[in-house]
mmCIF file of the C-alpha atoms, coordinates in Angstrom:
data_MODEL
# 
_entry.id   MODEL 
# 
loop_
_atom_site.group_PDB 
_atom_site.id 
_atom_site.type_symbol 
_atom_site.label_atom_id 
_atom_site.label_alt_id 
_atom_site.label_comp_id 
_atom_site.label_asym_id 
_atom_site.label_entity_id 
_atom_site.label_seq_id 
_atom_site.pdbx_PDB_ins_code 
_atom_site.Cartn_x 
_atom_site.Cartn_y 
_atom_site.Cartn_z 
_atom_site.occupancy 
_atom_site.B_iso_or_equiv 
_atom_site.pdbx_formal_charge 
_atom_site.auth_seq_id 
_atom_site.auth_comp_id 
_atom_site.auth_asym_id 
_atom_site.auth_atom_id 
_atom_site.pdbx_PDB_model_num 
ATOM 1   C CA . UNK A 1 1   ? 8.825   -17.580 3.635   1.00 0.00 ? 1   UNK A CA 1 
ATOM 2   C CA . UNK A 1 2   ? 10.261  -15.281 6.467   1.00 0.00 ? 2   UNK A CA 1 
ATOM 3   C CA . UNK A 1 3   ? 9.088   -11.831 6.836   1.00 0.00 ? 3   UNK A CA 1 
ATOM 4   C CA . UNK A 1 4   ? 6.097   -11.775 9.075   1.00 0.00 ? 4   UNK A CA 1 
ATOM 5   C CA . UNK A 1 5   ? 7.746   -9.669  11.727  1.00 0.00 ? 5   UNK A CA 1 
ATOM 6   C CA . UNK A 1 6   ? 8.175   -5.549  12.346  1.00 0.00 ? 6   UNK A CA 1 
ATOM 7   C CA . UNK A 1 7   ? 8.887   -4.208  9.120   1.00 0.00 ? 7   UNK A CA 1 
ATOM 8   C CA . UNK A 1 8   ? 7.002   -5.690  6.813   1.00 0.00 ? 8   UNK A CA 1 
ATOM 9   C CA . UNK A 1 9   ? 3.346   -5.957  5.885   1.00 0.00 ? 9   UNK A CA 1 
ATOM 10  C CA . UNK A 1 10  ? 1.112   -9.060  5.445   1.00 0.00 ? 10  UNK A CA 1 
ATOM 11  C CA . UNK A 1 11  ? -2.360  -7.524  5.857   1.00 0.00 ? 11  UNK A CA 1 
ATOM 12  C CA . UNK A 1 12  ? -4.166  -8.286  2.513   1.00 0.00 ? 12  UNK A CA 1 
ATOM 13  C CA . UNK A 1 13  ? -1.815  -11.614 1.099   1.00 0.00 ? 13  UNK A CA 1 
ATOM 14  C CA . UNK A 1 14  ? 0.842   -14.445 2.343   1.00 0.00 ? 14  UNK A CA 1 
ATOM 15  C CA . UNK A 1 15  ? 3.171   -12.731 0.907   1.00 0.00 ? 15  UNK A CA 1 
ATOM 16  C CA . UNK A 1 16  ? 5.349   -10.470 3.134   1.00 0.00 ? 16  UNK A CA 1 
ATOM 17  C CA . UNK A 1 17  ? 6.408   -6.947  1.868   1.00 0.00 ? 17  UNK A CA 1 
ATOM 18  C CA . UNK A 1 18  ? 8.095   -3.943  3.302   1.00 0.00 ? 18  UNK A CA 1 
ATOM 19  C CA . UNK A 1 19  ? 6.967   -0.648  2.772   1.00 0.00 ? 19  UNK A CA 1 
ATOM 20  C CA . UNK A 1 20  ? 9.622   0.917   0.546   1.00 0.00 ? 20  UNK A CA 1 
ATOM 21  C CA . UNK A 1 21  ? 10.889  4.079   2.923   1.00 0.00 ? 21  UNK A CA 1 
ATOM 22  C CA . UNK A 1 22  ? 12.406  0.959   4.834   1.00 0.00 ? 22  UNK A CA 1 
ATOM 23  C CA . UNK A 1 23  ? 13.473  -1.491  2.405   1.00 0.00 ? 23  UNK A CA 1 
ATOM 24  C CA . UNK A 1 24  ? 17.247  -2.816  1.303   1.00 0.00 ? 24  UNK A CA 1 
ATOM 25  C CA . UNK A 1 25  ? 17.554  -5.531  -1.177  1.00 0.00 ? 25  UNK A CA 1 
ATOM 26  C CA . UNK A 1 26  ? 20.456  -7.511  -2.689  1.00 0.00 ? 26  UNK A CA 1 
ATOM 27  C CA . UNK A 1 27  ? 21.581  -6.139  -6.459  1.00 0.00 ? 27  UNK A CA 1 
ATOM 28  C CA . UNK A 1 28  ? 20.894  -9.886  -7.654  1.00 0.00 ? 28  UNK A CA 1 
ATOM 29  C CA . UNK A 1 29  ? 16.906  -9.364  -6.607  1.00 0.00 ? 29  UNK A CA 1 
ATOM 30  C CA . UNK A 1 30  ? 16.494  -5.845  -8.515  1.00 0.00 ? 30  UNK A CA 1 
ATOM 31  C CA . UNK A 1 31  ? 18.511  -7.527  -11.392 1.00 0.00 ? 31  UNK A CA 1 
ATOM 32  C CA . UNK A 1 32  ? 16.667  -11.191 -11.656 1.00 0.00 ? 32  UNK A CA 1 
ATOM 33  C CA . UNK A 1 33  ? 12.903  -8.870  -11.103 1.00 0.00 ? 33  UNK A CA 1 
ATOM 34  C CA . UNK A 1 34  ? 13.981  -6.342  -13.687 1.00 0.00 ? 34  UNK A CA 1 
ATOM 35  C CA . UNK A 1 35  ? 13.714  -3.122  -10.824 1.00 0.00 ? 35  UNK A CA 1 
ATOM 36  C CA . UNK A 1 36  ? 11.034  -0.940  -9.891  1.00 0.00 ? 36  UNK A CA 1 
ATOM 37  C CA . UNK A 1 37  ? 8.242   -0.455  -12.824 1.00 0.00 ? 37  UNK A CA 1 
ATOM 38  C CA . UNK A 1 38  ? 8.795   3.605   -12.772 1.00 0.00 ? 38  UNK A CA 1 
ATOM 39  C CA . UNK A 1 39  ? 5.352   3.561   -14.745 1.00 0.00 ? 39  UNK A CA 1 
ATOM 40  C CA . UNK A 1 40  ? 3.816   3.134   -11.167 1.00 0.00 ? 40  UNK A CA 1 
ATOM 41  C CA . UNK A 1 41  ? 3.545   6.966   -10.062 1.00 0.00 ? 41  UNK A CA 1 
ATOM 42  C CA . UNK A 1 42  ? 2.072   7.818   -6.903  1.00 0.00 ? 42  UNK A CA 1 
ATOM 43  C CA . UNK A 1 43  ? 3.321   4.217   -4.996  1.00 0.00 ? 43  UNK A CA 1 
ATOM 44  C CA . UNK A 1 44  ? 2.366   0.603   -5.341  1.00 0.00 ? 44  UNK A CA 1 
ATOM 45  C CA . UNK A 1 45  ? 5.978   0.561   -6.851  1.00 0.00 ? 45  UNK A CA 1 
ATOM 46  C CA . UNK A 1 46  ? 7.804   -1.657  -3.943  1.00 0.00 ? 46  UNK A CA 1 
ATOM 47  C CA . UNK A 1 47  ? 4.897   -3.634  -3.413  1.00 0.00 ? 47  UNK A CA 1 
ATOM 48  C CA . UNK A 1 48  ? 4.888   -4.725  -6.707  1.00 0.00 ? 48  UNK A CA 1 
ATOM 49  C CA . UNK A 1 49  ? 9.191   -5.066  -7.156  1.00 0.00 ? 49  UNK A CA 1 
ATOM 50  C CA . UNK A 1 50  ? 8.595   -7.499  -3.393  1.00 0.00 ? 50  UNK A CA 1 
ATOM 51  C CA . UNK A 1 51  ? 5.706   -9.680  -5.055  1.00 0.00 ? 51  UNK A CA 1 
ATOM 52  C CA . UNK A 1 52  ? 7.146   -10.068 -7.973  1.00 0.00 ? 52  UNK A CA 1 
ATOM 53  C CA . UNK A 1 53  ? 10.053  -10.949 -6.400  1.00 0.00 ? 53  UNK A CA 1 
ATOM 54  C CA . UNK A 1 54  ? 8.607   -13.926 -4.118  1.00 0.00 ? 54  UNK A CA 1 
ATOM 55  C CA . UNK A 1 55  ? 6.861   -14.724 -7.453  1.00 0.00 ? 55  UNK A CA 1 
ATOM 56  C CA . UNK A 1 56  ? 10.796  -15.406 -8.601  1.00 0.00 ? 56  UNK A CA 1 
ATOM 57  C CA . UNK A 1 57  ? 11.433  -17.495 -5.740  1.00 0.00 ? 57  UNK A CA 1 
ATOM 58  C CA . UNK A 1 58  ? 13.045  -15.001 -3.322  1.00 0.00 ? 58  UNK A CA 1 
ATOM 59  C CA . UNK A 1 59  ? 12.317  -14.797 -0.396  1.00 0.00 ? 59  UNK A CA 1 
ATOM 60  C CA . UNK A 1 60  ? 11.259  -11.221 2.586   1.00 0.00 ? 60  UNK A CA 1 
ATOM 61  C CA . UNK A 1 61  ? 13.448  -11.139 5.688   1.00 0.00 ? 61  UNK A CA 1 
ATOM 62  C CA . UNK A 1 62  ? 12.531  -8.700  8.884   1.00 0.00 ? 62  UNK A CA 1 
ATOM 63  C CA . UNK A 1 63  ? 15.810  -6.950  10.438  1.00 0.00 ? 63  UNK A CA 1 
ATOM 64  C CA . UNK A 1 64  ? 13.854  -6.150  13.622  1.00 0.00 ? 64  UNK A CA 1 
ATOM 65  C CA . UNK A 1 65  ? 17.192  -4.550  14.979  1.00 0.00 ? 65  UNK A CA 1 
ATOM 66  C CA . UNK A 1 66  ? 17.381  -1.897  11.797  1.00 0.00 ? 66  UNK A CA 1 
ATOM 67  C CA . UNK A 1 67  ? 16.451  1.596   12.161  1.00 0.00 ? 67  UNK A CA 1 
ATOM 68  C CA . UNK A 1 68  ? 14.413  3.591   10.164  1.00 0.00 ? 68  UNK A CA 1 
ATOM 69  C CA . UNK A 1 69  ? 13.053  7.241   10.771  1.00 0.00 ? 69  UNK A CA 1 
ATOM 70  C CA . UNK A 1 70  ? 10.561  8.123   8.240   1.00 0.00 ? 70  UNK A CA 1 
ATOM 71  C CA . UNK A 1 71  ? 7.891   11.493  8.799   1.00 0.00 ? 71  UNK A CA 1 
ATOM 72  C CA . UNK A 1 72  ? 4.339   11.129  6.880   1.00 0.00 ? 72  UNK A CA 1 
ATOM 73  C CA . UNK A 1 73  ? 3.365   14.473  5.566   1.00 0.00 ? 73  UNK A CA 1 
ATOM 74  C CA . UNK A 1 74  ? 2.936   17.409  7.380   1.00 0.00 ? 74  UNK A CA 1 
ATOM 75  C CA . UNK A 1 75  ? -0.378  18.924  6.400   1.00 0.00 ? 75  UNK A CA 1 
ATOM 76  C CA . UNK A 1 76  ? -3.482  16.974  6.005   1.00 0.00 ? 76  UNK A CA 1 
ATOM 77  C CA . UNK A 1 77  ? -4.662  17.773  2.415   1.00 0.00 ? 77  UNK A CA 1 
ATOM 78  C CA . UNK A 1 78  ? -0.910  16.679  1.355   1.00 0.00 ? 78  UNK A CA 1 
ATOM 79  C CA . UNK A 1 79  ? -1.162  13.142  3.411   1.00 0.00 ? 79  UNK A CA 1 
ATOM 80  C CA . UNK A 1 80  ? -4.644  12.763  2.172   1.00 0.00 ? 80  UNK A CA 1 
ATOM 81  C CA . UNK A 1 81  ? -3.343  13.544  -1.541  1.00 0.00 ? 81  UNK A CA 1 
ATOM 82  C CA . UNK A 1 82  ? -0.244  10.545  -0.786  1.00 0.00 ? 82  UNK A CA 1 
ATOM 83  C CA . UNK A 1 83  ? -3.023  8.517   0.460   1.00 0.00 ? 83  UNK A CA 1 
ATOM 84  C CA . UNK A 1 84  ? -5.662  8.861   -2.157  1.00 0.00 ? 84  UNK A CA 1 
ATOM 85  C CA . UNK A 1 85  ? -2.796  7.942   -5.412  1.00 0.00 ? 85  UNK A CA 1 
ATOM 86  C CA . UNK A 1 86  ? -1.779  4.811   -2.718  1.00 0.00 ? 86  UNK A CA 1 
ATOM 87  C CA . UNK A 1 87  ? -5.680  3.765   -3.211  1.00 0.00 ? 87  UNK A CA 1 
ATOM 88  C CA . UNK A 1 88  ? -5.406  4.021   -7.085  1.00 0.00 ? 88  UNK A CA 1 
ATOM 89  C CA . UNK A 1 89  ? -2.331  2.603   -7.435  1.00 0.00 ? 89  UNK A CA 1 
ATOM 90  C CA . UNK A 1 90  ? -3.523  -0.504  -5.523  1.00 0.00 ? 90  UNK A CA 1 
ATOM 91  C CA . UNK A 1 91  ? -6.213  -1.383  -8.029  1.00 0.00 ? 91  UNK A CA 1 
ATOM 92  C CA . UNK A 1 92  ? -3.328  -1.451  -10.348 1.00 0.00 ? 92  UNK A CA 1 
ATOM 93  C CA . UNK A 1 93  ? -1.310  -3.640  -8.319  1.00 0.00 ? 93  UNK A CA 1 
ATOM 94  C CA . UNK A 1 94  ? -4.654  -5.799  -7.917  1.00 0.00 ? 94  UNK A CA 1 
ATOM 95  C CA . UNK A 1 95  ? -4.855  -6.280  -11.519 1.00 0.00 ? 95  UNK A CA 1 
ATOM 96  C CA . UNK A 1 96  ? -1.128  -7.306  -11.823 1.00 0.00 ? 96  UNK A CA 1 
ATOM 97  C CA . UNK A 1 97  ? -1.157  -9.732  -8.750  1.00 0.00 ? 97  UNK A CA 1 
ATOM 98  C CA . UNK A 1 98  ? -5.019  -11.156 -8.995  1.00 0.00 ? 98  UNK A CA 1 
ATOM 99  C CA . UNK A 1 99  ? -3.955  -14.350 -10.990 1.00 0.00 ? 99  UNK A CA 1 
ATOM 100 C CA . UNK A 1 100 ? -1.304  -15.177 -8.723  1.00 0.00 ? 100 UNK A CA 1 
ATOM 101 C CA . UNK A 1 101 ? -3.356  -15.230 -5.783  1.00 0.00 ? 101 UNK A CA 1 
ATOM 102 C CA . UNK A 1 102 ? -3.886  -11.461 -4.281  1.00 0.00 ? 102 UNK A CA 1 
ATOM 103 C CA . UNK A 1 103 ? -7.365  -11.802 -3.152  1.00 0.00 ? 103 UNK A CA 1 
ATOM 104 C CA . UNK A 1 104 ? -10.156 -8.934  -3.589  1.00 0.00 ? 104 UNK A CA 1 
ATOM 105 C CA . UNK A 1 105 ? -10.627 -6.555  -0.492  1.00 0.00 ? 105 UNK A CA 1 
ATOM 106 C CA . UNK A 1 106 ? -14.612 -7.415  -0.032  1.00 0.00 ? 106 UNK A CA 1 
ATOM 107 C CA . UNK A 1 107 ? -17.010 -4.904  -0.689  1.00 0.00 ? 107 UNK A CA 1 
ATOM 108 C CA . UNK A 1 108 ? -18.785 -4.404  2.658   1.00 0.00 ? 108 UNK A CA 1 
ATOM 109 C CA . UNK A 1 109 ? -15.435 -2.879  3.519   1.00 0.00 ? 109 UNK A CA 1 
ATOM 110 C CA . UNK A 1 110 ? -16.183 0.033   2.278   1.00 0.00 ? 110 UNK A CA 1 
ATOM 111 C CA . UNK A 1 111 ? -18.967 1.674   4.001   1.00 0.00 ? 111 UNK A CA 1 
ATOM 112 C CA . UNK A 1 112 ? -17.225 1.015   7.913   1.00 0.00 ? 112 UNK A CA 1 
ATOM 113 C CA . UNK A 1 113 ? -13.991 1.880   6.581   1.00 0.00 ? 113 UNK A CA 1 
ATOM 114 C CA . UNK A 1 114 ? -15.859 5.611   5.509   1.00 0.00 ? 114 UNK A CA 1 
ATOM 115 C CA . UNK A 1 115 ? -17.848 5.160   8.607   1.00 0.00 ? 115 UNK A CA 1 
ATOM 116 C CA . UNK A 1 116 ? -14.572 4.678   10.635  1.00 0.00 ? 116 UNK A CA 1 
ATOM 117 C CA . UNK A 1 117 ? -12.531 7.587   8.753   1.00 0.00 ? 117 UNK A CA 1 
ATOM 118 C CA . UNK A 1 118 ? -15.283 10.244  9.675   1.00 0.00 ? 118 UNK A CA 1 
ATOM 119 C CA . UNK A 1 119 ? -15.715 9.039   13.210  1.00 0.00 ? 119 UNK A CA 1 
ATOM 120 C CA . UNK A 1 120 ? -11.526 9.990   13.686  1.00 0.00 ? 120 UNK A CA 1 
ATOM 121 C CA . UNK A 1 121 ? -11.229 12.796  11.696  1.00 0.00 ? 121 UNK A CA 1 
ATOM 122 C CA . UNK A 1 122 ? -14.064 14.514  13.934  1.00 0.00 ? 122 UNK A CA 1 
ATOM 123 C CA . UNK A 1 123 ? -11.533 13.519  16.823  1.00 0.00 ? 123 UNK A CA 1 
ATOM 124 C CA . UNK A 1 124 ? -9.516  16.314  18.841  1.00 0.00 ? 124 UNK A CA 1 
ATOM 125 C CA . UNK A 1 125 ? -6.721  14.098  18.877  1.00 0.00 ? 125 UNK A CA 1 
ATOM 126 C CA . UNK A 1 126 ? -5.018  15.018  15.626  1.00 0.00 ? 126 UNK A CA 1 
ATOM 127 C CA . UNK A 1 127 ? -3.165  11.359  15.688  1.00 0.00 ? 127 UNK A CA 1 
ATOM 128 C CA . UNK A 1 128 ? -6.862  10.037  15.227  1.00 0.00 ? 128 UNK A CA 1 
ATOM 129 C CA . UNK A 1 129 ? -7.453  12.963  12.975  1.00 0.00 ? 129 UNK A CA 1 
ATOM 130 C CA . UNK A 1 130 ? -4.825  11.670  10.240  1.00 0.00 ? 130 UNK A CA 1 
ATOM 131 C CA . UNK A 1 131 ? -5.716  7.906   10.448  1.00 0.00 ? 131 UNK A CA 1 
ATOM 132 C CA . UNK A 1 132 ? -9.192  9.144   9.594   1.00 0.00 ? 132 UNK A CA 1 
ATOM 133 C CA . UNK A 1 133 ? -7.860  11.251  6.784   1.00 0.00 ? 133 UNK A CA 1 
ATOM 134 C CA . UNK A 1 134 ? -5.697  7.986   5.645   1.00 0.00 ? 134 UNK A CA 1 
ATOM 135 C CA . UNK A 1 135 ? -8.498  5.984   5.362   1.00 0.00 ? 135 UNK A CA 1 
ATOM 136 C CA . UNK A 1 136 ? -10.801 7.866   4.088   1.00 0.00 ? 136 UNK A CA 1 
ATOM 137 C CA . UNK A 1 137 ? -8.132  8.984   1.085   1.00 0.00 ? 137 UNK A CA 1 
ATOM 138 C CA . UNK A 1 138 ? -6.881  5.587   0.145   1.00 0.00 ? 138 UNK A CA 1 
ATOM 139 C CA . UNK A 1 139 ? -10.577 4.056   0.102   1.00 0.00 ? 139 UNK A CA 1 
ATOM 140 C CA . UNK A 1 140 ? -11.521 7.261   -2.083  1.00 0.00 ? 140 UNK A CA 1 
ATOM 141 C CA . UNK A 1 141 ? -8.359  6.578   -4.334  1.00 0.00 ? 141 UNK A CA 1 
ATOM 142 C CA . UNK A 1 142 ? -9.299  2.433   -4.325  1.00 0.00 ? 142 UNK A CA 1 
ATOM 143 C CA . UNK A 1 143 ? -12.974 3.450   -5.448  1.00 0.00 ? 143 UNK A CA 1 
ATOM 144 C CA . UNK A 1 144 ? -12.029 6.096   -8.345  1.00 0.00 ? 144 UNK A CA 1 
ATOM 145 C CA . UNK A 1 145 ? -9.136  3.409   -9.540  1.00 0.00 ? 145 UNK A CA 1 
ATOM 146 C CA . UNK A 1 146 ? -11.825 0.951   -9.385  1.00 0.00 ? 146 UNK A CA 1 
ATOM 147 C CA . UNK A 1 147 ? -14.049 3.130   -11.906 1.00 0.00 ? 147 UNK A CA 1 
ATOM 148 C CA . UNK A 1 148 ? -11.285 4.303   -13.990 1.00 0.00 ? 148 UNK A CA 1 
ATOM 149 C CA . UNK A 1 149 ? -9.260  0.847   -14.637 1.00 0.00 ? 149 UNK A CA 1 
ATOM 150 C CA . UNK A 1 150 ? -12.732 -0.840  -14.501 1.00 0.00 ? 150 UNK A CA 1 
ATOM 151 C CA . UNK A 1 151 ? -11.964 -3.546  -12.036 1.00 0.00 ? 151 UNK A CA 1 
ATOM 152 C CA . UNK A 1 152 ? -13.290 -3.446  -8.946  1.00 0.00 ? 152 UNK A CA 1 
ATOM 153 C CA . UNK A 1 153 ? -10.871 -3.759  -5.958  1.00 0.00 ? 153 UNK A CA 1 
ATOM 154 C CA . UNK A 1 154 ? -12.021 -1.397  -2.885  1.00 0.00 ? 154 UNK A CA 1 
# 
């Protein structure tokens, strides 16, 4: 399996996937996979098109030398709003992906990631600001998904 350079990610499972403002794909992938599942609003939607798609036996290339501009949102409550449906939808994609190997974020992740989202957003550097904001909105998404799909994946 290629695909564990720039461009994609490979932070929770083996399986590389790009994040889907900088992702191409050949018609015969989209077609053999059956697409995007459009019933996954708010993202998780590439993530689970790439898995299922190593699932089929295709395989994630890098193009280091391709170029992508892509701006997160402007004000914080709208990144933190992006961020916090990214956390639900990921339980989703969890409960999709668990049998085929996705593995559980552990628990004791969630009280430093909190502690580590206040500590930037009381930064002055507003870089360090919105990481904060990121993390603390995706693990706030993760823990409501958790409670409302009743599967616990924070």
């Amino acid at each position: 399996m290629l695909g564990t350079g720039p461009g994609t990610d490979t932070q929770l499972w083996h399986v590389p996937r790009p994040i889907g403002a900088n992702c191409g794909f050949a018609r015969a992938v989209h077609d053999a996979v059956g697409g995007f599942d459009e019933s996954l609003l708010g993202g998780g939607d590439e993530s689970d098109f790439f898995y299922r798609a190593h699932l089929a036996g295709f395989r994630t290339q890098a193009v280091p030398d391709a170029v992508v501009v892509y701006y997160e949102r402007e004000r914080l409550r709208d990144l933190a709003r992006q961020q916090y449906r990214y956390g639900r939808q990921s339980v989703r994609i969890y409960q999709r992906f668990r049998q085929a190997g996705l593995p559980r974020l552990p628990v004791w992740r969630v009280p430093v990631t909190v502690a580590g989202g206040i500590a930037r957003t009381l930064s002055r550097d507003p870089l360090v600001r919105r990481r904060g904001v990121k993390r603390l909105a995706v693990t706030a998404g993760r823990v409501a998904g958790s409670l409302a799909d009743r599967t616990l994946f924070v």
